[in-house]
Coordinates of C-alpha atoms in Angstrom, one line a residue:
X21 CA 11.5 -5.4 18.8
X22 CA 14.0 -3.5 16.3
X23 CA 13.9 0.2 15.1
X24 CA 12.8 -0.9 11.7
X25 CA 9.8 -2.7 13.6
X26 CA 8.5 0.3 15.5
X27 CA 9.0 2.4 12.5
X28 CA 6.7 -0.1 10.2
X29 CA 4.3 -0.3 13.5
X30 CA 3.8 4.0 13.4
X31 CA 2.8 3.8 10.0
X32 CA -0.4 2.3 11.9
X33 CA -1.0 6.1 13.2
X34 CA -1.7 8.0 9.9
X35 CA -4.9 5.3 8.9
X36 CA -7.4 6.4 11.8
X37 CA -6.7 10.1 10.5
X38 CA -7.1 9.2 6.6
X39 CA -10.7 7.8 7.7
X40 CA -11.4 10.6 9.7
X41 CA -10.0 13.1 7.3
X42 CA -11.9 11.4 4.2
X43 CA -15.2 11.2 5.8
X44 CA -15.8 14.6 4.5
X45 CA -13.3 15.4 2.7
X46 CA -13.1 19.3 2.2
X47 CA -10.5 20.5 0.2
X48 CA -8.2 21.4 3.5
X49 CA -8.7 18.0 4.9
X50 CA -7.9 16.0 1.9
X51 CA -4.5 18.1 1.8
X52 CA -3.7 16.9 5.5
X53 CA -4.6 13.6 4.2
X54 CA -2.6 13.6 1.5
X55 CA 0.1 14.9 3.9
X56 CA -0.3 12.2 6.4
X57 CA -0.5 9.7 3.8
X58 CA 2.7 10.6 2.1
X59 CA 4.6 10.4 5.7
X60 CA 3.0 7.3 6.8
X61 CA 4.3 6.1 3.0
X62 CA 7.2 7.5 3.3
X63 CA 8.3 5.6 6.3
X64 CA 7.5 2.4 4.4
X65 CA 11.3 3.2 2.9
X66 CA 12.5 4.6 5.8
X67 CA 12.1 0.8 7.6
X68 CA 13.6 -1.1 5.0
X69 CA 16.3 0.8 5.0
X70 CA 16.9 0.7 8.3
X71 CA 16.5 -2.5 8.2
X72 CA 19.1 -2.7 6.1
X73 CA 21.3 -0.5 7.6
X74 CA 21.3 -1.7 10.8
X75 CA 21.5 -4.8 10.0
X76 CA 18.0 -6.1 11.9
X77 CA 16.0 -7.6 8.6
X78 CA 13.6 -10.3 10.8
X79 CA 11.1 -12.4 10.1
X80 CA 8.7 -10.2 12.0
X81 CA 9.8 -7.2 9.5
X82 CA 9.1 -9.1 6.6
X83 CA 5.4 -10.3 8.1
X84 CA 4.8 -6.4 9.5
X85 CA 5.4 -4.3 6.7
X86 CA 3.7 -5.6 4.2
X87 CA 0.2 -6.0 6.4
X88 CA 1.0 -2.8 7.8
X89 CA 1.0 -1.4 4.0
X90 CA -2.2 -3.2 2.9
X91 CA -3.7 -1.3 6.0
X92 CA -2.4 1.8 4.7
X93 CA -3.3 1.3 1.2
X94 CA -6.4 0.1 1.9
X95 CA -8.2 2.4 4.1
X96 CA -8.0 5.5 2.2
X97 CA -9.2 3.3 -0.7
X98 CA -12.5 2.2 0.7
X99 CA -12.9 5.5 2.0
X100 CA -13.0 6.4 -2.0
X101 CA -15.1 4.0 -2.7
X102 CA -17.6 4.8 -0.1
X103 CA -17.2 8.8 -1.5
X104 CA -17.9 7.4 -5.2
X105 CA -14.5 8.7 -6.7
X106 CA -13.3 5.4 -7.4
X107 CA -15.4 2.1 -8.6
X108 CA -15.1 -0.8 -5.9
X109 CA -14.3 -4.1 -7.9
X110 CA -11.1 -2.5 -8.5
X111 CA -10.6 -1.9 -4.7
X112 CA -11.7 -5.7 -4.4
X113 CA -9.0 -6.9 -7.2
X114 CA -6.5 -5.3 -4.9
X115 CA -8.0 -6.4 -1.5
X116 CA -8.5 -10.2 -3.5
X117 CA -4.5 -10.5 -4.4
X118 CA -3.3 -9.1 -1.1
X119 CA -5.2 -11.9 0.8
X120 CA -4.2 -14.5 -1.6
X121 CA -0.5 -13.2 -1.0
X122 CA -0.4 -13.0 2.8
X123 CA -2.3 -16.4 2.7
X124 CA 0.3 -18.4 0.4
X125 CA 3.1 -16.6 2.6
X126 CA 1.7 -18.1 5.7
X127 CA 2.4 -21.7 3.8
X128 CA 6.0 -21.4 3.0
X129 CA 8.9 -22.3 4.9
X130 CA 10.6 -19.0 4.7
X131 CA 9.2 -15.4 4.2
X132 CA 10.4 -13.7 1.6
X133 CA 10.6 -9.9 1.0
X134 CA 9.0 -8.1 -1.8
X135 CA 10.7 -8.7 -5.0
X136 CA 10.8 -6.0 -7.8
X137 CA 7.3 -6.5 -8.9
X138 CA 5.9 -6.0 -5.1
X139 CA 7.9 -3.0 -4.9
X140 CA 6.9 -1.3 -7.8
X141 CA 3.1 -2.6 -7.2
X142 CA 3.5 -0.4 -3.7
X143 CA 5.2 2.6 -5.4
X144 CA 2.6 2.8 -8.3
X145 CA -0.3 2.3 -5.2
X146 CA 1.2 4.8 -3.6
X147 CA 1.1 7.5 -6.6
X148 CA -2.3 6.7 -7.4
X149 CA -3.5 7.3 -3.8
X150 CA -1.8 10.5 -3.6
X151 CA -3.4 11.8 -6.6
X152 CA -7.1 10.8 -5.5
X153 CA -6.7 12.0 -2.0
X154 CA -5.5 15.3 -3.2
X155 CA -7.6 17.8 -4.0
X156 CA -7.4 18.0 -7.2
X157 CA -9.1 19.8 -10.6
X158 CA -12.0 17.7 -12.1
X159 CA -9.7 17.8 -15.5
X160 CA -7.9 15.4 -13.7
X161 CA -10.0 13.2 -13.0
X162 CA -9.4 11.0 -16.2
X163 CA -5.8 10.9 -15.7
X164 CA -5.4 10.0 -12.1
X165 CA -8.5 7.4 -13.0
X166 CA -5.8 5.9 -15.2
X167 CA -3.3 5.6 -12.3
X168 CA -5.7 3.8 -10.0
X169 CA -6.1 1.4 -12.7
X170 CA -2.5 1.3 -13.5
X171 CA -2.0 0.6 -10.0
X172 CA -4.6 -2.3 -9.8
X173 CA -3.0 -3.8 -13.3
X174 CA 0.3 -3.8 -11.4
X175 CA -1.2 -5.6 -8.3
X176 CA -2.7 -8.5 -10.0
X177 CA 0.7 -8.9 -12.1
X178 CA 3.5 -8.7 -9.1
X179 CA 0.9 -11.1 -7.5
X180 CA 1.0 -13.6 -10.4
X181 CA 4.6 -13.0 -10.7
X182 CA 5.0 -14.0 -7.0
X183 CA 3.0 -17.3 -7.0
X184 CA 3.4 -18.9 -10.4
X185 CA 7.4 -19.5 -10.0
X186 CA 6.8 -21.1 -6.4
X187 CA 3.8 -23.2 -8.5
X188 CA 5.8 -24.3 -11.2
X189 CA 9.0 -25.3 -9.2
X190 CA 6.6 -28.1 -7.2

């Protein structure tokens, strides 16, 4: 197993402490959560570039990192939902293309990395995640509300983007 891999596979460490952390989430353990999440993030780009790098971009990579993310995105998500701060058929719209993804991936011949669309779908998941882990003022509540639903919005659209070219070429 490469660098890159082990690196993706770590990122695996930070979710049991996000669901921990968010079970009651005080204002001091939703800043270690947002500080855990941010690192486990953060080593989402530290992979791919090592990956890069090194020269060890593998078809294991390419199936690892992105489940890896949807575990990482994911559980501080539901954890939200469960608290009430964020409303769960948006959380399903993101869980919905993410399955529909992995599952057309598993029927093509090669696996491709995340284009543009997938990349900025992850950054802007990422953001919004950040902001409604962190303990924030209730004036922000609107604003960061927007995020999560710019993040979903982005989701649905890399997803379409992803399939419909692959659809229309057979």
């Amino acid at each position: 197993m490469t660098i890159p891999n082990w690196i993706t596979l770590s990122r695996l460490l930070g979710v049991p402490f996000l669901l921990y952390g968010l079970l009651d989430p005080t204002p001091m353990r939703r800043w270690f959560c947002l500080t855990v999440f941010l690192i486990a993030a953060g080593t989402d780009w530290l992979d791919g570039y090592l990956a890069r790098r090194l020269n060890q971009i593998s078809d294991m990579g390419k199936f690892l990192d992105p489940l890896v993310d949807k575990l990482l995105v994911l559980a501080p998500l539901l954890s939200l939902v469960e608290l009430g701060e964020i409303p769960g058929w948006g959380v399903f719209l993101i869980l919905a293309r993410e399955l529909a993804i992995a599952g057309w991936r598993v029927n093509q011949p090669t696996i491709s990395g995340a284009n543009i669309w997938g990349k900025l779908k992850t950054v802007s998941q990422i953001i919004a995640i950040a902001f409604l882990i962190a303990p924030t003022p209730v004036s922000w509540q609107m604003p960061i509300l927007v995020l999560f639903w710019l993040a979903v919005l982005l989701t649905i659209v890399s997803g379409l983007i992803y399939v419909l070219p692959h659809t229309i070429s057979r």
